[in-house]
Amino acid sequence: FHPCTAAELTRHREDFPQGKYVVRTEVSTFRLADYHRFLAGIAPEAAAFKARQQAAFEAERERWSATEFEAAEPTVAAAETTEVELPPDGFFVDSAVAGSVWKILVQSGETVAADQPLLIVESMKMEIQITAPRAGIVHSILATEGRPVSPGHHLTVLTEIA
């Protein structure tokens, strides 16, 4: 680490990918005892910085709560609020994760094989396929694309193949 101005840093960032900036390195030995002594020597400054940082964070949270950035209550999908009756030989296929239904891949009345993808749920920037646990016929789809789901949320109803 060495101090530099913003202009120098910008120039270093431009020069480095082109091989025009050589990173200076120094061979040294790290000693934990020396590091602990260093930390003890800057403890008052570090504590003051942490206090300023925490105060700034709390002030920012206060500004957020005074504005419209308050977190809204999550919307509840219709299937979560209503009871769904299972047909004879029917079974639910549930979401294993919290997320949003990104895409529905099947339609009511369609015959599906075991492990066939039924829906895709987007969770934490990942697409998670929800598959049929066993072969069946899609009786109904209880999810809607774009709507949130929780773990255990019923997504489809399948019936046994006769």
XYZ file of N, CA and C in Angstrom:
486
model
N 0.844 -1.172 0.000
C 0.000 0.000 0.000
C 0.888 1.232 0.000
N 0.541 2.186 -0.799
C 1.187 3.492 -0.716
C 0.163 4.556 -1.110
N 0.211 5.708 -0.472
C -0.760 6.766 -0.777
C -0.550 7.314 -2.188
N -1.654 7.656 -2.837
C -1.588 8.306 -4.142
C -2.843 9.155 -4.324
N -2.776 10.069 -5.245
C -3.926 10.935 -5.501
C -4.940 10.183 -6.361
N -6.123 10.747 -6.487
C -7.156 10.142 -7.327
C -6.701 10.101 -8.782
N -6.018 11.129 -9.227
C -5.526 11.166 -10.613
C -4.479 10.075 -10.841
N -3.583 9.888 -9.848
C -2.579 8.822 -9.977
C -3.246 7.447 -10.012
N -4.227 7.243 -9.183
C -4.934 5.966 -9.153
C -5.619 5.692 -10.490
N -6.235 6.713 -11.051
C -6.877 6.556 -12.363
C -5.845 6.185 -13.421
N -4.704 6.845 -13.398
C -3.650 6.550 -14.367
C -3.119 5.126 -14.164
N -2.929 4.718 -12.913
C -2.455 3.356 -12.629
C -3.453 2.323 -13.161
N -4.742 2.576 -12.962
C -5.773 1.644 -13.428
C -5.799 1.558 -14.954
N -5.516 2.649 -15.629
C -5.464 2.640 -17.096
C -4.199 1.961 -17.599
N -3.089 2.186 -16.912
C -1.797 1.659 -17.357
C -1.620 0.181 -17.055
N -2.165 -0.298 -15.941
C -1.902 -1.669 -15.502
C -2.300 -2.726 -16.533
N -3.521 -2.707 -17.110
C -3.878 -3.760 -18.082
C -2.984 -3.769 -19.319
N -2.341 -2.637 -19.600
C -1.472 -2.540 -20.779
C -0.017 -2.848 -20.440
N 0.234 -3.199 -19.198
C 1.599 -3.523 -18.783
C 2.485 -2.319 -18.575
N 1.891 -1.123 -18.503
C 2.679 0.103 -18.345
C 2.905 0.469 -16.879
N 2.191 -0.191 -15.981
C 2.365 0.098 -14.558
C 2.864 -1.165 -13.886
N 4.011 -1.070 -13.266
C 4.589 -2.217 -12.571
C 4.284 -2.067 -11.077
N 3.703 -3.109 -10.533
C 3.367 -3.096 -9.111
C 4.646 -3.290 -8.312
N 4.870 -2.389 -7.370
C 6.049 -2.511 -6.516
C 5.762 -3.546 -5.427
N 6.685 -4.451 -5.230
C 6.552 -5.440 -4.168
C 7.786 -5.393 -3.288
N 7.611 -5.777 -2.055
C 8.723 -5.837 -1.110
C 8.686 -7.190 -0.424
N 9.828 -7.831 -0.325
C 9.927 -9.088 0.393
C 9.993 -8.745 1.873
N 9.197 -9.438 2.654
C 9.124 -9.133 4.075
C 8.717 -10.389 4.825
N 8.823 -10.345 6.111
C 8.381 -11.439 6.968
C 7.270 -10.910 7.853
N 6.170 -11.631 7.864
C 5.045 -11.238 8.701
C 5.232 -11.846 10.084
N 5.103 -10.974 11.095
C 5.199 -11.441 12.477
C 3.914 -11.042 13.190
N 3.213 -12.026 13.671
C 1.930 -11.791 14.323
C 2.084 -10.874 15.537
N 3.142 -11.047 16.292
C 3.358 -10.193 17.472
C 3.502 -8.732 17.052
N 4.218 -8.484 15.954
C 4.363 -7.112 15.463
C 3.010 -6.555 15.027
N 2.224 -7.390 14.378
C 0.890 -6.958 13.930
C 0.003 -6.610 15.116
N 0.041 -7.409 16.151
C -0.756 -7.115 17.353
C -0.291 -5.811 18.015
N 1.011 -5.573 18.021
C 1.524 -4.306 18.565
C 1.024 -3.128 17.715
N 1.034 -3.312 16.382
C 0.526 -2.275 15.487
C -0.941 -1.986 15.796
N -1.762 -3.036 15.925
C -3.180 -2.852 16.236
C -3.372 -2.144 17.564
N -2.590 -2.499 18.555
C -2.693 -1.839 19.858
C -2.320 -0.359 19.737
N -1.351 -0.057 18.885
C -0.922 1.327 18.700
C -1.964 2.207 18.019
N -2.824 1.618 17.215
C -3.854 2.410 16.525
C -5.242 2.180 17.114
N -5.321 1.496 18.237
C -6.622 1.154 18.825
C -7.501 2.380 19.063
N -6.997 3.494 19.648
C -7.874 4.648 19.849
C -8.403 5.220 18.528
N -7.535 5.304 17.502
C -7.967 5.812 16.199
C -8.990 4.867 15.567
N -8.755 3.565 15.669
C -9.679 2.583 15.093
C -11.034 2.654 15.793
N -11.025 2.794 17.110
C -12.286 2.884 17.854
C -13.043 4.151 17.462
N -12.319 5.266 17.302
C -12.966 6.519 16.898
C -13.559 6.376 15.500
N -12.840 5.736 14.596
C -13.358 5.520 13.253
C -14.609 4.661 13.293
N -14.571 3.560 14.057
C -15.738 2.677 14.155
C -16.945 3.430 14.712
N -16.723 4.297 15.694
C -17.822 5.075 16.270
C -18.413 6.019 15.223
N -17.553 6.705 14.437
C -18.043 7.577 13.367
C -18.800 6.778 12.313
N -18.267 5.616 11.970
C -18.900 4.757 10.970
C -20.291 4.320 11.445
N -20.395 3.891 12.698
C -21.683 3.446 13.232
C -22.671 4.608 13.301
N -22.210 5.788 13.704
C -23.085 6.961 13.762
C -23.591 7.324 12.367
N -22.716 7.258 11.373
C -23.122 7.560 10.000
C -24.136 6.528 9.504
N -23.931 5.281 9.851
C -24.865 4.225 9.452
C -26.238 4.462 10.087
N -26.252 4.773 11.368
C -27.527 5.022 12.051
C -28.228 6.252 11.478
N -27.465 7.300 11.137
C -28.058 8.495 10.529
C -28.662 8.164 9.174
N -27.973 7.328 8.405
C -28.499 6.923 7.097
C -29.780 6.117 7.256
N -29.827 5.230 8.233
C -31.047 4.447 8.480
C -32.196 5.363 8.887
N -31.913 6.383 9.650
C -32.950 7.352 10.030
C -33.484 8.070 8.799
N -32.583 8.457 7.880
C -33.029 9.106 6.647
C -33.892 8.159 5.820
N -33.520 6.884 5.767
C -34.315 5.906 5.034
C -35.713 5.785 5.631
N -35.781 5.710 6.949
C -37.102 5.524 7.556
C -37.965 6.770 7.441
N -37.358 7.919 7.195
C -38.136 9.141 7.019
C -38.613 9.310 5.577
N -38.181 8.403 4.700
C -38.564 8.497 3.297
C -39.398 7.299 2.903
N -39.677 7.201 1.633
C -40.488 6.103 1.118
C -39.700 4.827 0.929
N -38.450 4.784 1.372
C -37.648 3.589 1.197
C -37.934 2.523 2.238
N -38.934 2.746 3.062
C -39.349 1.726 4.025
C -39.691 0.463 3.258
N -39.304 -0.671 3.767
C -39.639 -1.935 3.108
C -41.140 -2.162 3.173
N -41.714 -2.444 2.036
C -43.142 -2.724 1.981
C -43.394 -4.153 2.428
N -44.576 -4.393 2.933
C -44.946 -5.751 3.287
C -44.975 -6.581 2.016
N -44.411 -7.787 2.047
C -44.435 -8.593 0.834
C -45.865 -8.956 0.456
N -46.074 -9.021 -0.854
C -47.397 -9.403 -1.315
C -47.589 -10.888 -1.100
N -48.811 -11.292 -0.857
C -49.109 -12.687 -0.616
C -49.772 -13.250 -1.862
N -49.224 -14.311 -2.379
C -49.792 -14.931 -3.562
C -51.146 -15.542 -3.216
N -52.055 -15.526 -4.176
C -53.413 -16.005 -3.945
C -53.453 -17.443 -3.460
N -52.573 -18.286 -3.969
C -52.600 -19.695 -3.580
C -52.251 -19.878 -2.113
N -51.550 -18.910 -1.512
C -51.202 -19.025 -0.099
C -52.390 -18.709 0.791
N -53.359 -17.997 0.290
C -54.445 -17.545 1.139
C -55.709 -18.379 0.993
N -55.739 -19.306 0.048
C -56.932 -20.109 -0.146
C -56.601 -21.580 -0.004
N -57.585 -22.328 0.473
C -57.429 -23.773 0.581
C -57.620 -24.388 -0.790
N -56.838 -25.383 -1.102
C -56.945 -26.076 -2.370
C -57.266 -27.531 -2.058
N -58.341 -28.023 -2.636
C -58.700 -29.420 -2.426
C -57.951 -30.289 -3.411
N -57.432 -31.388 -2.888
C -56.756 -32.337 -3.754
C -57.776 -33.261 -4.393
N -57.632 -33.501 -5.693
C -58.500 -34.492 -6.337
C -58.084 -35.892 -5.866
N -58.912 -36.895 -6.120
C -58.506 -38.268 -5.780
C -57.167 -38.580 -6.458
N -56.275 -39.206 -5.744
C -54.932 -39.549 -6.233
C -54.107 -38.315 -6.589
N -54.433 -37.172 -6.046
C -53.683 -35.949 -6.333
C -52.601 -35.706 -5.304
N -51.595 -34.942 -5.700
C -50.530 -34.555 -4.784
C -49.968 -33.198 -5.204
N -49.509 -32.455 -4.199
C -48.947 -31.129 -4.438
C -47.484 -31.243 -4.850
N -47.050 -30.288 -5.636
C -45.623 -30.064 -5.874
C -45.356 -28.684 -5.294
N -44.453 -28.626 -4.309
C -44.201 -27.399 -3.553
C -42.859 -26.779 -3.918
N -42.742 -25.496 -3.613
C -41.465 -24.808 -3.776
C -40.552 -25.190 -2.618
N -39.300 -25.402 -2.935
C -38.322 -25.709 -1.897
C -37.631 -24.448 -1.383
N -37.810 -23.330 -2.102
C -37.091 -22.105 -1.770
C -38.020 -20.893 -1.825
N -37.578 -19.806 -1.243
C -38.266 -18.525 -1.390
C -37.763 -17.860 -2.661
N -38.657 -17.244 -3.396
C -38.264 -16.572 -4.624
C -39.484 -16.119 -5.382
N -39.336 -15.978 -6.687
C -40.437 -15.595 -7.564
C -40.557 -16.628 -8.675
N -41.796 -16.909 -9.042
C -42.004 -17.830 -10.162
C -41.560 -17.102 -11.419
N -40.543 -17.631 -12.061
C -40.008 -16.992 -13.250
C -40.721 -17.494 -14.488
N -40.911 -18.822 -14.578
C -41.524 -19.372 -15.779
C -42.266 -20.658 -15.441
N -43.461 -20.791 -16.004
C -44.243 -22.024 -15.888
C -44.033 -22.796 -17.183
N -43.609 -24.045 -17.059
C -43.204 -24.826 -18.219
C -44.255 -25.829 -18.684
N -45.330 -26.012 -17.924
C -46.348 -27.017 -18.263
C -47.726 -26.373 -18.260
N -48.720 -27.126 -18.768
C -50.106 -26.654 -18.783
C -50.996 -27.702 -18.131
N -52.143 -27.269 -17.647
C -53.108 -28.201 -17.080
C -53.462 -29.257 -18.118
N -53.594 -30.505 -17.661
C -53.941 -31.608 -18.544
C -52.741 -32.299 -19.159
N -51.571 -31.713 -19.049
C -50.362 -32.280 -19.646
C -49.854 -33.456 -18.805
N -49.398 -34.516 -19.468
C -48.778 -35.649 -18.786
C -47.293 -35.343 -18.626
N -46.782 -35.556 -17.419
C -45.377 -35.260 -17.144
C -44.681 -36.504 -16.618
N -43.396 -36.604 -16.875
C -42.577 -37.714 -16.404
C -41.943 -37.339 -15.069
N -41.496 -38.346 -14.352
C -40.759 -38.095 -13.110
C -39.534 -37.250 -13.436
N -39.245 -36.287 -12.598
C -38.098 -35.378 -12.732
C -38.212 -34.396 -13.887
N -39.375 -34.314 -14.526
C -39.560 -33.327 -15.594
C -39.734 -31.947 -14.962
N -39.052 -30.918 -15.477
C -39.226 -29.565 -14.947
C -40.660 -29.075 -15.168
N -41.255 -28.514 -14.096
C -42.613 -27.972 -14.150
C -42.598 -26.448 -14.167
N -41.753 -25.875 -13.329
C -41.644 -24.415 -13.188
C -40.191 -24.070 -12.925
N -39.897 -22.792 -13.102
C -38.588 -22.279 -12.710
C -38.837 -21.152 -11.712
N -38.193 -21.266 -10.558
C -38.278 -20.242 -9.522
C -36.943 -19.507 -9.498
N -37.011 -18.180 -9.522
C -35.803 -17.360 -9.414
C -35.610 -17.039 -7.942
N -34.435 -17.383 -7.429
C -34.112 -17.117 -6.037
C -32.655 -16.705 -5.943
N -32.423 -15.521 -5.448
C -31.070 -14.995 -5.264
C -30.255 -15.080 -6.555
N -30.869 -14.645 -7.644
C -30.232 -14.583 -8.966
C -29.923 -15.959 -9.539
N -30.554 -17.001 -8.992
C -30.377 -18.347 -9.527
C -31.722 -18.859 -10.014
N -31.700 -19.623 -11.083
C -32.909 -20.258 -11.586
C -32.952 -21.680 -11.036
N -34.021 -21.989 -10.316
C -34.146 -23.299 -9.692
C -35.328 -24.019 -10.323
N -35.055 -25.166 -10.928
C -36.121 -25.942 -11.553
C -36.883 -26.714 -10.480
N -38.200 -26.605 -10.549
C -39.065 -27.409 -9.694
C -39.555 -28.551 -10.575
N -39.237 -29.758 -10.184
C -39.527 -30.911 -11.027
C -40.622 -31.786 -10.427
N -41.207 -32.610 -11.274
C -42.231 -33.555 -10.831
C -41.551 -34.649 -10.004
N -42.044 -34.909 -8.796
C -41.419 -35.952 -7.982
C -41.655 -37.350 -8.557
N -42.745 -37.496 -9.316
C -43.043 -38.755 -10.001
C -43.943 -38.433 -11.186
N -44.145 -39.383 -12.051
C -44.970 -39.164 -13.237
C -46.407 -38.855 -12.822
N -47.080 -38.053 -13.631
C -48.463 -37.709 -13.334
C -49.060 -36.829 -14.415
N -50.261 -36.362 -14.133
C -50.963 -35.447 -15.028
C -51.136 -34.135 -14.285
N -50.823 -33.038 -14.959
C -50.970 -31.718 -14.334
C -52.462 -31.441 -14.186
N -52.942 -31.453 -12.951
C -54.351 -31.184 -12.678
C -54.599 -29.683 -12.672
N -53.726 -28.945 -11.942
C -53.865 -27.488 -11.899
C -52.533 -26.848 -11.560
N -52.403 -25.612 -11.983
C -51.221 -24.805 -11.686
C -51.664 -23.732 -10.704
N -51.038 -23.709 -9.544
C -51.448 -22.806 -8.470
C -50.578 -21.558 -8.403
N -49.521 -21.514 -9.194
C -48.596 -20.384 -9.171
C -48.856 -19.478 -10.366
N -48.359 -18.265 -10.258
C -48.463 -17.285 -11.334
C -47.073 -16.716 -11.590
N -46.697 -16.597 -12.835
C -45.389 -16.030 -13.163
C -45.267 -14.634 -12.567
N -44.107 -14.381 -11.971
C -43.837 -13.078 -11.383
C -44.265 -12.946 -9.933
N -45.006 -13.892 -9.408
C -45.484 -13.807 -8.028
C -44.497 -14.466 -7.069
N -44.397 -13.955 -5.854
C -43.476 -14.544 -4.883
C -44.001 -15.868 -4.341
N -43.069 -16.721 -3.968
C -43.389 -17.989 -3.321
C -42.451 -18.182 -2.142
N -42.883 -19.010 -1.213
C -42.091 -19.336 -0.030
C -41.827 -20.832 -0.032
N -40.880 -21.281 0.778
C -40.697 -22.726 0.897
C -42.005 -23.367 1.368
N -42.403 -24.452 0.732
C -43.633 -25.132 1.082
C -44.866 -24.628 0.353
N -44.718 -23.555 -0.407
C -45.835 -22.991 -1.168
C -46.239 -23.997 -2.250
N -47.532 -24.331 -2.332
C -48.024 -25.260 -3.352
C -47.968 -24.579 -4.717
N -47.272 -25.216 -5.671
C -47.127 -24.644 -7.011
C -48.037 -25.299 -8.031
N -48.142 -26.613 -7.957
C -49.019 -27.345 -8.886
C -49.677 -28.509 -8.146
N -50.725 -29.022 -8.761
C -51.337 -30.264 -8.302
C -51.206 -31.259 -9.452
N -50.623 -32.403 -9.154
C -50.513 -33.489 -10.121
C -51.414 -34.633 -9.649
N -51.895 -35.420 -10.580
C -52.645 -36.624 -10.234
C -51.903 -37.830 -10.791
N -52.105 -38.955 -10.124
C -51.493 -40.202 -10.561
C -51.984 -40.556 -11.954
N -51.137 -41.184 -12.728
C -51.544 -41.678 -14.045
C -52.273 -42.990 -13.833
N -53.459 -43.100 -14.421
C -54.277 -44.310 -14.225
C -53.722 -45.484 -14.979
